[in-house]
Tab-separated table of C-alpha atoms in Angstrom:
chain	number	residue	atom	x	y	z
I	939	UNK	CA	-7.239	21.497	8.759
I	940	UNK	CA	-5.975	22.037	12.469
I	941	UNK	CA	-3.917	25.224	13.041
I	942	UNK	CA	-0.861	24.597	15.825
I	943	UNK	CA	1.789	26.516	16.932
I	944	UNK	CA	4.775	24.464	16.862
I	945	UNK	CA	6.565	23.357	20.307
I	946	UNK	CA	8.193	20.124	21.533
I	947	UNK	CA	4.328	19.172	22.884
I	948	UNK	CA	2.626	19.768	19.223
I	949	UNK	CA	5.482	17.937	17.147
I	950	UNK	CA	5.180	14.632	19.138
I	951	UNK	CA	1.296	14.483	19.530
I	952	UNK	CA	1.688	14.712	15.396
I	953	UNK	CA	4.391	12.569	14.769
I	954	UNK	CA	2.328	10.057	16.696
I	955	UNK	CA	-0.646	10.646	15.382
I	956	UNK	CA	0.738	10.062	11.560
I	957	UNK	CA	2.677	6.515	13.069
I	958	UNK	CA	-1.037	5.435	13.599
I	959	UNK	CA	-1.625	5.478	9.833
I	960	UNK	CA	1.209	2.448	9.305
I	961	UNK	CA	0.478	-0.966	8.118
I	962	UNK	CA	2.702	-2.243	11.166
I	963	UNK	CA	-0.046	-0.837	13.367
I	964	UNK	CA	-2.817	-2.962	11.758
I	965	UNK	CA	-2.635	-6.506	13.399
I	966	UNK	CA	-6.230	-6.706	12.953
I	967	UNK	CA	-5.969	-7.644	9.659
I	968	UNK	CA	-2.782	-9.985	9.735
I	969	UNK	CA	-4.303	-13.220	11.330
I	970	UNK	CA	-6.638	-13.471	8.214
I	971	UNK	CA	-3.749	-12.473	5.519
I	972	UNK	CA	-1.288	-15.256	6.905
I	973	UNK	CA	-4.083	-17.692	6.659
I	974	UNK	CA	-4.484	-16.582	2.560
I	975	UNK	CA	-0.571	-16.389	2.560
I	976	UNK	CA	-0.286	-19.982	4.095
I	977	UNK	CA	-2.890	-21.851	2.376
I	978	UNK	CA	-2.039	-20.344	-1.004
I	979	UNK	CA	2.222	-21.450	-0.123
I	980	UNK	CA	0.584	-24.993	0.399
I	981	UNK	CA	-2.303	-25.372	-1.918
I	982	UNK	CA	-0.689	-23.398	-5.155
I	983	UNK	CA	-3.313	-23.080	-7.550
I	984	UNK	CA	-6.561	-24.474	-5.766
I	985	UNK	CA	-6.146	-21.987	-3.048
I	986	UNK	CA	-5.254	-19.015	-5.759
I	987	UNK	CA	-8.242	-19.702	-8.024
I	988	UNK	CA	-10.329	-19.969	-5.201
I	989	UNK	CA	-10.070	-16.805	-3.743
I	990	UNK	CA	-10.030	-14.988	-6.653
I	991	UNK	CA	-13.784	-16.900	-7.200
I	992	UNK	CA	-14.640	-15.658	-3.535
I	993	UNK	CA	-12.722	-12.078	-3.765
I	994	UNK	CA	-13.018	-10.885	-7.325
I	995	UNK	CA	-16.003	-13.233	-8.371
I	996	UNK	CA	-13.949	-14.313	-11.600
I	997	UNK	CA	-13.725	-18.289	-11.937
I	998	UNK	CA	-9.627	-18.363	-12.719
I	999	UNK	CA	-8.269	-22.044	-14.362
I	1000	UNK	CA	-4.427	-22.906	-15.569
I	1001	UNK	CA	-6.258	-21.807	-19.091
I	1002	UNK	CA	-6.981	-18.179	-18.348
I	1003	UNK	CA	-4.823	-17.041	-15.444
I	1004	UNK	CA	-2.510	-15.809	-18.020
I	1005	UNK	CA	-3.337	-12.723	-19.808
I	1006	UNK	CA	-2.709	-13.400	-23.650
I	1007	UNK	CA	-0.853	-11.338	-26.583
I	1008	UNK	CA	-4.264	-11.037	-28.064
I	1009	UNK	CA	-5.895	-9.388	-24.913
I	1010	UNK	CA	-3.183	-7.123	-24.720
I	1011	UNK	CA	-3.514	-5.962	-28.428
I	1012	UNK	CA	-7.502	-5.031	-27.672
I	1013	UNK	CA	-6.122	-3.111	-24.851
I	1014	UNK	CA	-4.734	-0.651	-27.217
I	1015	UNK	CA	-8.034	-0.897	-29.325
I	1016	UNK	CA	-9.784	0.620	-26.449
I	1017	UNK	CA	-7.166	3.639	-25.052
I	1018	UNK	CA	-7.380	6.666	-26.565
I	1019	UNK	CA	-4.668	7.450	-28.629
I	1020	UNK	CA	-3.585	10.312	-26.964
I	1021	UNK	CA	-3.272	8.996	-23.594
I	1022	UNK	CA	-0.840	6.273	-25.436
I	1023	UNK	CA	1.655	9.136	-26.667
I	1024	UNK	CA	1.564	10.698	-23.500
I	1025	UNK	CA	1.961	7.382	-21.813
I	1026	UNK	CA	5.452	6.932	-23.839
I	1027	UNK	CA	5.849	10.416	-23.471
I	1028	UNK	CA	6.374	10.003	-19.429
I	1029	UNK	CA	7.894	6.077	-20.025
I	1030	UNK	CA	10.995	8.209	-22.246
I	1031	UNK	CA	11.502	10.710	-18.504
I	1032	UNK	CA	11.487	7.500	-16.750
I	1033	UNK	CA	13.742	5.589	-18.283
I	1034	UNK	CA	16.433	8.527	-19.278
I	1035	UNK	CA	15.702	9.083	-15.563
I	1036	UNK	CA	16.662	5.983	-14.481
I	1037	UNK	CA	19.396	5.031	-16.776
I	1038	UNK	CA	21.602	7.612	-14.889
I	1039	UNK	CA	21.547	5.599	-12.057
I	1040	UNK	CA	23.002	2.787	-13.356
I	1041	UNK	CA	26.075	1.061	-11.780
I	1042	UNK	CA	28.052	-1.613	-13.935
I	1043	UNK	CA	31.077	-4.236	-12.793
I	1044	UNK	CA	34.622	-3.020	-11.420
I	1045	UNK	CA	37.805	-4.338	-10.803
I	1046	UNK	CA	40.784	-3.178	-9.612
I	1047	UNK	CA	44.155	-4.741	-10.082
I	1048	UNK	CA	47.177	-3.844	-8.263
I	1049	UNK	CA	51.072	-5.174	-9.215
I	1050	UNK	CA	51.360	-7.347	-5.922
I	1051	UNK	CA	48.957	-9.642	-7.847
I	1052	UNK	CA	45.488	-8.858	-5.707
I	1053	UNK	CA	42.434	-8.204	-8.075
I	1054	UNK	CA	39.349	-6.552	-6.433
I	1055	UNK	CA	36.032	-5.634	-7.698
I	1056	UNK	CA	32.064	-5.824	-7.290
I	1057	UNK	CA	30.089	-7.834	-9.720
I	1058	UNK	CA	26.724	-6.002	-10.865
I	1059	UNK	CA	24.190	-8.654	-11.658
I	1060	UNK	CA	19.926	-7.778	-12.510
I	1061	UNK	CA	17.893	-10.243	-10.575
I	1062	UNK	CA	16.307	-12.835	-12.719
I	1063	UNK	CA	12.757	-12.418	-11.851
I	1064	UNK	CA	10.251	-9.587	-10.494
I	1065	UNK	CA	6.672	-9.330	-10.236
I	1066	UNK	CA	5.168	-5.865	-9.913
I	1067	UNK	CA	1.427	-6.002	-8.332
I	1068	UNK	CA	-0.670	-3.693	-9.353
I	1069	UNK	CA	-3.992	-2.456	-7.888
I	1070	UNK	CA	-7.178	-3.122	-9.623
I	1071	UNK	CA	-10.959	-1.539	-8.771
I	1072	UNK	CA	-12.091	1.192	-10.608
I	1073	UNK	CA	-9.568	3.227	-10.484
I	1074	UNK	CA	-6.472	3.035	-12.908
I	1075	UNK	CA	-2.954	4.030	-12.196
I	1076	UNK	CA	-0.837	3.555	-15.488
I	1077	UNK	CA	1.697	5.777	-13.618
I	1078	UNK	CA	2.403	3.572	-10.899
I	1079	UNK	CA	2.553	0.378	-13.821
I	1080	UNK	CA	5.527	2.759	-15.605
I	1081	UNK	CA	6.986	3.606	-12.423
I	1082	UNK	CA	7.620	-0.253	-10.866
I	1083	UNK	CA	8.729	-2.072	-14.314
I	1084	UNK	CA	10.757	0.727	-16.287
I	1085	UNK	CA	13.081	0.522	-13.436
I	1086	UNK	CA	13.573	-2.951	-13.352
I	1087	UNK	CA	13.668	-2.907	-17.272
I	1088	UNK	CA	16.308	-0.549	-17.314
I	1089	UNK	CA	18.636	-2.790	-14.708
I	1090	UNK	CA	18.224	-6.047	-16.970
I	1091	UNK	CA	15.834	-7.841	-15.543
I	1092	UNK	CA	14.722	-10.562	-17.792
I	1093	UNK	CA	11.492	-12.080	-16.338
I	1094	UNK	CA	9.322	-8.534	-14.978
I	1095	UNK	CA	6.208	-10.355	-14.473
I	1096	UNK	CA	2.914	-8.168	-13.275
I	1097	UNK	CA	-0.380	-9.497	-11.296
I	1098	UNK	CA	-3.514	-7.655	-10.856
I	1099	UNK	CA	-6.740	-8.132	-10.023
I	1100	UNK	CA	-9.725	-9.114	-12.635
I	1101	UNK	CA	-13.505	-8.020	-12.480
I	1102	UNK	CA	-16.033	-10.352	-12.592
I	1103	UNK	CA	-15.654	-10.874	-16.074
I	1104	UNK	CA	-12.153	-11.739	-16.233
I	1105	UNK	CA	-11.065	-8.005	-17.943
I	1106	UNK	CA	-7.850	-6.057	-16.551
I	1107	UNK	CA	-8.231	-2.122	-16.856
I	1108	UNK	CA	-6.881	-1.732	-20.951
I	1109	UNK	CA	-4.922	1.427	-19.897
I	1110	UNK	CA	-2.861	-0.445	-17.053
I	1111	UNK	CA	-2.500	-3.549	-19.862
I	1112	UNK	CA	-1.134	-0.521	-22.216
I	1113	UNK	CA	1.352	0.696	-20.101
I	1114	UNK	CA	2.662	-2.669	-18.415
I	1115	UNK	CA	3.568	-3.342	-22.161
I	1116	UNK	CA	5.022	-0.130	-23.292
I	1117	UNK	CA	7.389	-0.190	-20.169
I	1118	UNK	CA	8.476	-4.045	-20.957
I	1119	UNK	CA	7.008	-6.258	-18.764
I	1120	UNK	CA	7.190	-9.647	-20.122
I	1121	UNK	CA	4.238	-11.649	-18.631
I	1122	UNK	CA	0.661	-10.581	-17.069
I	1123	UNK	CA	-1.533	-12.389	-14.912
I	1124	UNK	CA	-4.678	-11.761	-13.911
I	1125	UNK	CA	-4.800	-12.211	-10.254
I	1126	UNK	CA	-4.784	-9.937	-7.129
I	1127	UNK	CA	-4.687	-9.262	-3.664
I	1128	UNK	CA	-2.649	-11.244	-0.206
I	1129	UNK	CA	-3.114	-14.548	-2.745
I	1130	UNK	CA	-1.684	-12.886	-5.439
I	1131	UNK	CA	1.119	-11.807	-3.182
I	1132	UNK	CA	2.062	-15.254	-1.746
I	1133	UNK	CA	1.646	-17.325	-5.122
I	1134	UNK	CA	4.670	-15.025	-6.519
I	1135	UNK	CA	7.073	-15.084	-2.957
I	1136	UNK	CA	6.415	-19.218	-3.240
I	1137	UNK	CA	5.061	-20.224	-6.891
I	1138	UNK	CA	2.088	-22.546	-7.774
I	1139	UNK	CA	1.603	-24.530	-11.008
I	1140	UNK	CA	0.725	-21.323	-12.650
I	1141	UNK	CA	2.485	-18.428	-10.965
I	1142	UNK	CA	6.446	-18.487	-11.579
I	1143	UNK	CA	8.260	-17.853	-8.061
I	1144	UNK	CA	10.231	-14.707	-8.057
I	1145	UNK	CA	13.072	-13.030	-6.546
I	1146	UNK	CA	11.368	-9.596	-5.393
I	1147	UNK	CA	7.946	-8.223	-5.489
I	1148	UNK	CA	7.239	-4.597	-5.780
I	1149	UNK	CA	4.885	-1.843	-6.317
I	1150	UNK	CA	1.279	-0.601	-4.340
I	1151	UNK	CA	-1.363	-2.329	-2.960
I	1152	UNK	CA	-4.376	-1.817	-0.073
I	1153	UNK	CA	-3.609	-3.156	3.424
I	1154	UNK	CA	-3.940	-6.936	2.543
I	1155	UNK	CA	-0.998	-6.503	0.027
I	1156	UNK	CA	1.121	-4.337	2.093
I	1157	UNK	CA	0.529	-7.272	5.023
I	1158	UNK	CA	1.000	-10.001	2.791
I	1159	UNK	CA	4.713	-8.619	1.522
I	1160	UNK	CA	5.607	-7.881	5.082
I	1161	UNK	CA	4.761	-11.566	5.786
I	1162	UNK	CA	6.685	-13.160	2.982
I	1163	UNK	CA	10.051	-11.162	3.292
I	1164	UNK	CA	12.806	-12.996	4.041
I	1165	UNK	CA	11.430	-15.430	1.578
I	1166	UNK	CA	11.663	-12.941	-1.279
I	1167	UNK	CA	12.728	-9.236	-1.261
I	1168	UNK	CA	9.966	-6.501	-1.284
I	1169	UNK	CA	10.345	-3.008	-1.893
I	1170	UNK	CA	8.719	-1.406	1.018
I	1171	UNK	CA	5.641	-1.590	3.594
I	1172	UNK	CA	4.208	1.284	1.860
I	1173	UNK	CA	1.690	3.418	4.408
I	1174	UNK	CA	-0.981	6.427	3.008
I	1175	UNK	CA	0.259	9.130	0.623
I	1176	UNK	CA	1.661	12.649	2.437
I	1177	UNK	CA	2.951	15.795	1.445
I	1178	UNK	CA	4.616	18.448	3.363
I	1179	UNK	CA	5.100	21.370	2.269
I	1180	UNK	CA	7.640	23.919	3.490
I	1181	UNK	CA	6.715	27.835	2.759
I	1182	UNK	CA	7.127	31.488	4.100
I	1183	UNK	CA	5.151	34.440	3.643
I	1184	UNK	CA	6.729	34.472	-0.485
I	1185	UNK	CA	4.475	31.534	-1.060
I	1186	UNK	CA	1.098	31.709	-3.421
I	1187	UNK	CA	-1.543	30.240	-0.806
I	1188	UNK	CA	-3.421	28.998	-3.514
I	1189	UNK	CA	-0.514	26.971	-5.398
I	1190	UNK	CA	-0.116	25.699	-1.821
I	1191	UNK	CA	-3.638	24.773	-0.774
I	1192	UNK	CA	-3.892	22.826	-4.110
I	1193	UNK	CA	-0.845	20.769	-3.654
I	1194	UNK	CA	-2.036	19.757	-0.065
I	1195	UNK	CA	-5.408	19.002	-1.310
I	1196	UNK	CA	-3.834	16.850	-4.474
I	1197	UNK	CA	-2.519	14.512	-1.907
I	1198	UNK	CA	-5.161	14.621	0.500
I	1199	UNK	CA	-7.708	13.357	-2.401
I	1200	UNK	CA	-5.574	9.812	-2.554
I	1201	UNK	CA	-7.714	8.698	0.325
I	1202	UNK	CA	-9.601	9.023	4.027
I	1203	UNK	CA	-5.529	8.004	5.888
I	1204	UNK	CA	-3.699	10.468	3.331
I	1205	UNK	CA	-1.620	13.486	5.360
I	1206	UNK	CA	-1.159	16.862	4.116
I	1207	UNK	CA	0.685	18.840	6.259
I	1208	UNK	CA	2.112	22.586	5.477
I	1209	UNK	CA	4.684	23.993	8.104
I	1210	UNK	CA	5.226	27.759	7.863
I	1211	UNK	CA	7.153	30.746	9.284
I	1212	UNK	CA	3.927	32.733	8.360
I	1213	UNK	CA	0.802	33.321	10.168
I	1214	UNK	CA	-0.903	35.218	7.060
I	1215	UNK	CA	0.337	32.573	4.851
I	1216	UNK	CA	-1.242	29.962	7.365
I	1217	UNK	CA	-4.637	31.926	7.052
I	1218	UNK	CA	-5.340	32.738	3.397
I	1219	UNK	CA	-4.080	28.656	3.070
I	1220	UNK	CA	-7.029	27.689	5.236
I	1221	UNK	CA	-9.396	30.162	3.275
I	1222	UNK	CA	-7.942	28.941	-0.492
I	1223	UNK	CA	-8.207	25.042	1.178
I	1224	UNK	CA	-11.865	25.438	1.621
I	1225	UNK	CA	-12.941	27.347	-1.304
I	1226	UNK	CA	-10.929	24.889	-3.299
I	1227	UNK	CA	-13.354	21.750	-1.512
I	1228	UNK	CA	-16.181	23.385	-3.097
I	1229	UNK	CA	-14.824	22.350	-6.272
I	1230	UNK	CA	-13.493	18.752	-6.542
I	1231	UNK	CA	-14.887	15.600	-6.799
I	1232	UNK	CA	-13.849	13.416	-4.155
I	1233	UNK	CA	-14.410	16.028	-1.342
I	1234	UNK	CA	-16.057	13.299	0.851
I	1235	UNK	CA	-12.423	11.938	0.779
I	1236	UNK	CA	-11.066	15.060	1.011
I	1237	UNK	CA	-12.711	16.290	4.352
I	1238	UNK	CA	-12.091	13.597	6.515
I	1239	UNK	CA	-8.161	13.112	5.067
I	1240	UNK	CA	-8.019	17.078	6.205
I	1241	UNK	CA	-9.818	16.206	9.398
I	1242	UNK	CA	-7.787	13.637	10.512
I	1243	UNK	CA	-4.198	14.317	9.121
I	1244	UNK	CA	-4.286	17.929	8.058
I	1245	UNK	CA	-2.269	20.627	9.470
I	1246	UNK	CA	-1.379	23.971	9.474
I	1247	UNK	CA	1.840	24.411	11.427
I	1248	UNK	CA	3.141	27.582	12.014
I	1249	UNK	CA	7.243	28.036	13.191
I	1250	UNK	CA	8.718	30.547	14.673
I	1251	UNK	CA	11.735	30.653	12.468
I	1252	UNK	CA	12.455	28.798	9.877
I	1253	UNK	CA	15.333	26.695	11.241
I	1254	UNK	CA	12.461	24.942	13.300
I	1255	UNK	CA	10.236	24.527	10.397
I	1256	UNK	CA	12.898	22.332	8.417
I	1257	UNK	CA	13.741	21.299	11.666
I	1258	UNK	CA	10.365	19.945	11.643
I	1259	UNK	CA	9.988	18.628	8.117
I	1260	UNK	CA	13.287	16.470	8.911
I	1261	UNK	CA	11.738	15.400	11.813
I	1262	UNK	CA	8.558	14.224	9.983
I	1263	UNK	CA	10.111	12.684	7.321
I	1264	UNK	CA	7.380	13.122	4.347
I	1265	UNK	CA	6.797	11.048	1.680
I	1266	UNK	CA	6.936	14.387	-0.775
I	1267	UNK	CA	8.350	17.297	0.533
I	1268	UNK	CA	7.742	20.976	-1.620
I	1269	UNK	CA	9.983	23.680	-0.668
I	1270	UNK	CA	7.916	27.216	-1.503
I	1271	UNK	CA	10.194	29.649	-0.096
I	1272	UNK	CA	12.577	33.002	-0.912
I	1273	UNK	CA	15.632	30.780	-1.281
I	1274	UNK	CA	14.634	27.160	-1.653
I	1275	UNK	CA	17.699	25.546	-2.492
I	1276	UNK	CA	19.561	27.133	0.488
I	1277	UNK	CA	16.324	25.340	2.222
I	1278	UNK	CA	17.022	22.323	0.310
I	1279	UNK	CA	20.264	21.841	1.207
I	1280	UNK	CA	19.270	21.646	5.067
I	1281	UNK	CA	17.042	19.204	4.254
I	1282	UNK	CA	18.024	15.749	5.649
I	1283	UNK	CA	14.579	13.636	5.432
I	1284	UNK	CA	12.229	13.474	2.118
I	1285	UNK	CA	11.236	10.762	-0.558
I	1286	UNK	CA	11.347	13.536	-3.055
I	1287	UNK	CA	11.427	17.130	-2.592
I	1288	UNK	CA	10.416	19.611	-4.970
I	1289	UNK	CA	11.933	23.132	-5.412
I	1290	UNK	CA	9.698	26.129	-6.336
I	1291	UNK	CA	6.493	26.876	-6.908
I	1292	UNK	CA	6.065	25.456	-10.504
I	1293	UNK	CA	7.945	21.766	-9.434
I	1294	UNK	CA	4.483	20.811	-7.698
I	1295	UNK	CA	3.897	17.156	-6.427
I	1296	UNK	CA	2.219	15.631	-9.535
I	1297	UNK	CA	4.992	16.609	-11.566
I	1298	UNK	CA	6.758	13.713	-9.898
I	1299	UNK	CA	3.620	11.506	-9.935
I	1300	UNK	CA	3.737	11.722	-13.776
I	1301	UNK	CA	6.140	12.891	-16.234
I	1302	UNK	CA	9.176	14.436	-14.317
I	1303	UNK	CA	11.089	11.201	-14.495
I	1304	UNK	CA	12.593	10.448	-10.648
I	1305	UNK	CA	10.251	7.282	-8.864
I	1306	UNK	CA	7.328	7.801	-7.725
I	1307	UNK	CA	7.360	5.013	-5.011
I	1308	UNK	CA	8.559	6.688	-2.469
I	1309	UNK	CA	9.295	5.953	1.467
I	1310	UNK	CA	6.143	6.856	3.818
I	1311	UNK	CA	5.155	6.796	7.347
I	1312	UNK	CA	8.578	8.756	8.389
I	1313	UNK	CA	11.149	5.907	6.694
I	1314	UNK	CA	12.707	8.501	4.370
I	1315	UNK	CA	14.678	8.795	7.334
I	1316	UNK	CA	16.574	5.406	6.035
I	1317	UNK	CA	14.650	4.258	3.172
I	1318	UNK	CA	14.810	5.791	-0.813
I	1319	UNK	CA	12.720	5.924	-3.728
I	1320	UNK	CA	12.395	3.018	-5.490
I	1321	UNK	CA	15.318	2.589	-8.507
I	1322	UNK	CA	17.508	0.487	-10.552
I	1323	UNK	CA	19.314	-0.574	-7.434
I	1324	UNK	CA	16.337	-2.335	-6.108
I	1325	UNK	CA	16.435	-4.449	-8.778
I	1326	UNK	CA	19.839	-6.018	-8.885
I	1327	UNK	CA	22.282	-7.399	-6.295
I	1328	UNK	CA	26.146	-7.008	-6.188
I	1329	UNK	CA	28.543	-9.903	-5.453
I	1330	UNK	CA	32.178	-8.811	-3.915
I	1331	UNK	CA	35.084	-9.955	-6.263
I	1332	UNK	CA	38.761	-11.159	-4.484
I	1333	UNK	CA	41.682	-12.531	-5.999
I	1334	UNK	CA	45.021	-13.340	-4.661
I	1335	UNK	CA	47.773	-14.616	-5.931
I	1336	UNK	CA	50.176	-16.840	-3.893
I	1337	UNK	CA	52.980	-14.009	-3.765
I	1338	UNK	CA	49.943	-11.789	-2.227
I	1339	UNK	CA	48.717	-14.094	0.027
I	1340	UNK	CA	52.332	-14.716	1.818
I	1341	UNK	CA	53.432	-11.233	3.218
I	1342	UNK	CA	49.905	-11.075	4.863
I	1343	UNK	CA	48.944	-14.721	5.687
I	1344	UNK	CA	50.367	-14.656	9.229
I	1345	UNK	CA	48.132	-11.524	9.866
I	1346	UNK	CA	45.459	-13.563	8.609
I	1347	UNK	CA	45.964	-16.708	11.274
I	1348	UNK	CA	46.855	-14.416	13.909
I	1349	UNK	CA	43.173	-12.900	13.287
I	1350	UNK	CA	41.224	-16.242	13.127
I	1351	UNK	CA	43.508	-17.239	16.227
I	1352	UNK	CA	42.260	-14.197	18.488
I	1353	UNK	CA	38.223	-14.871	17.469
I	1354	UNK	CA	39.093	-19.363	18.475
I	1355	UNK	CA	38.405	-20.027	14.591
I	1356	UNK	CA	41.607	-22.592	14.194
I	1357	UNK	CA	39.560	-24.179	11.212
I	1358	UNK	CA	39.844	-20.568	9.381
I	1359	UNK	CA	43.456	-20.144	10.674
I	1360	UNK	CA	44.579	-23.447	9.088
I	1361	UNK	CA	42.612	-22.678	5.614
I	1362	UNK	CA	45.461	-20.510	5.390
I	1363	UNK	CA	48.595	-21.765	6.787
I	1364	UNK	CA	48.178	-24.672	4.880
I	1365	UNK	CA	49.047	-22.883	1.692
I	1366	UNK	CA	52.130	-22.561	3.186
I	1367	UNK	CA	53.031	-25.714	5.054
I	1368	UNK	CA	56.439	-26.442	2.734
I	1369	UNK	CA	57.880	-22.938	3.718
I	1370	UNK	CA	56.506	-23.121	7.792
């Protein structure tokens, strides 16, 4: 990890060098995803099955792209039955979680007969992709469809990829079904990404597509928006973390490294008022390498977005964590929720030294899918707002209407809009 002092200079050779990690800055790749995008939009299933055959090496028909009840019951046959009950365990902090964000229909009636309100209404149909390979991430299945469960969706529908033998990961099957998603297909990547924004003969079209994905997903939702909603472009994993010399330099060095780990473009970052701090960090962060597994991952995350930041007060470290904008943000300071409450920028922050970032990942309860690349600046987690739409509600009766109706043409006069002026005044041609 680089060491900096902090000045103007320092923060804006950083901030740019994190920008470089965005999808938005990878147009290398986009000429070949709108190619999959298009020819799977035109094609529908011949173009789907076929690059599943050519990128997962699984030969897909209208008989098996579905993954059956059956399938899903062997899933459970092969997951430990521990990792179930803790599965359910985190799905219960999820949901109670989420149910507290809930907002429902109003309406407000006066006595001069006008009736206002907002109508609260789930969309109809979501599909949550989920990444395949070796790895499995039940968390992120829990995270993308308990959320849309809880809002009402009816239709939560879920693609991911297949190995070569056709089998999806029995842990993420597991947890797709305890969090209530309702069908499961087994296809993946930018085709699996167009064939839900415009349906094939297979693949139901739906109204918003959310959750992870590797840099062909993340293109492929940027280039069907506007067709469908999406949840976010999401870019690399990052922590921050905010401490002074009160902090424990080793509960610090392992919450950088336990983002750091997610891969080679993840950014750990720790800003500090605290030049010993900033030392015994760098000494814990490489004894700490010595004993993980991915460390290849680890070392060149650390070499290429790893810092040590040091602040000369701490006013411009949070200065400086606004400013960067980090997907998770842990406060490890004297007073952190005095520091908290100056804190304008963060997906999720985390107070204390025993609230440390995979809390969140896992069993806390708040989203994990969270805004990178310095959009927590005007994006949030994902919740149960991203997963239904609100429809304005007006009613006026004609003794309403009359006292204001001139105001009303007067308006539409002033913008040249007669045809809007005389929608009104012809409701009261007998009295003009």
């Amino acid at each position: 990890m680089r060491v900096v002092r902090l000045d103007e200079n320092t923060k804006k050779d950083i901030l740019n060098t994190l920008l470089k990690r965005s999808p938005n800055h990878y147009g290398t790749y986009m000429e070949q995803v709108q190619t999959i995008v298009e020819r799977v939009k035109i094609e529908g299933d011949l173009a789907l099955f076929d690059y599943t055959k050519q990128f997962d090496g699984f030969g897909l028909t209208k008989e098996n792209v579905r993954v059956t009840e059956e399938e899903i019951e062997e899933a459970y046959q092969e997951v430990d039955a521990s990792l179930i009950e803790i599965i359910r365990k985190s799905l219960k902090n999820i949901r109670e979680y989420h149910q507290k964000q809930m907002q429902y229909s109003w309406f407000d009636s006066k006595p001069d007969g006008t009736m206002l309100g907002q109508k609260v209404t789930p969309l109809q149909k979501v599909g949550v992709y989920v990444p395949g390979g070796k790895a499995s991430y039940p968390s992120s299945v829990l995270m993308n469809i308990a959320p849309a469960q809880v809002a009402g969706v009816p239709n939560i529908i879920m693609v991911t990829p297949c190995n070569k033998e056709g089998k999806i990961n029995p842990v993420t099957l597991v947890s797709a079904k305890e969090a209530g998603v309702t069908q499961v297909y087994r296809i993946g990547g930018a085709q699996a990404i167009s064939a839900l924004a415009y349906g094939t003969e297979s693949i139901p079209k739906v109204d918003k597509i959310v959750g992870p994905g590797n840099i062909y997903v993340a293109l492929a939702k940027k280039a069907v928006y506007g067709n469908v909603s999406i949840d976010s472009i999401a870019g690399p994993s990052e922590i921050l973390v905010l401490a002074d010399e009160s902090a424990n330099p080793r509960f610090v060095a392992s919450d950088l490294l336990s983002q750091a780990e997610h891969d080679e473009l993840a950014s750990a970052i720790l800003v500090t008022t605290s030049e010993q701090l900033a030392k015994d960090v760098e000494k814990e962060v490489q004894r700490l390498l010595e004993q993980l597994s991915r460390k290849e991952i680890l070392l060149k995350s650390l070499q290429n977005f790893g810092y040590i930041l040091i602040a000369d007060t701490m006013e411009e470290a949070i200065e400086t964590a606004n400013e960067i904008a980090s997907e998770h943000l842990e406060i490890m300071t004297k007073n952190p929720f005095e520091v908290m409450m100056k804190i304008q920028n963060a997906g999720a922050i985390f107070i204390g030294e025993y609230s440390s970032e995979p809390l969140g990942d896992y069993f806390a309860g708040p989203n994990h899918v969270l805004p990178t690349n310095g959009t927590a600046k005007f994006f949030s987690p994902l919740s149960v707002d991203d997963f239904v739409k609100k429809s304005s509600i007006i009613y006026y009766s004609k003794e309403a209407l009359k006292p204001v109706h001139k105001d009303i043409i007067a308006f539409a006069n002033a913008e040249q809009l007669t045809a809007h002026a005389n929608s009104i005044s012809v409701r009261f041609e007998e009295k003009e």
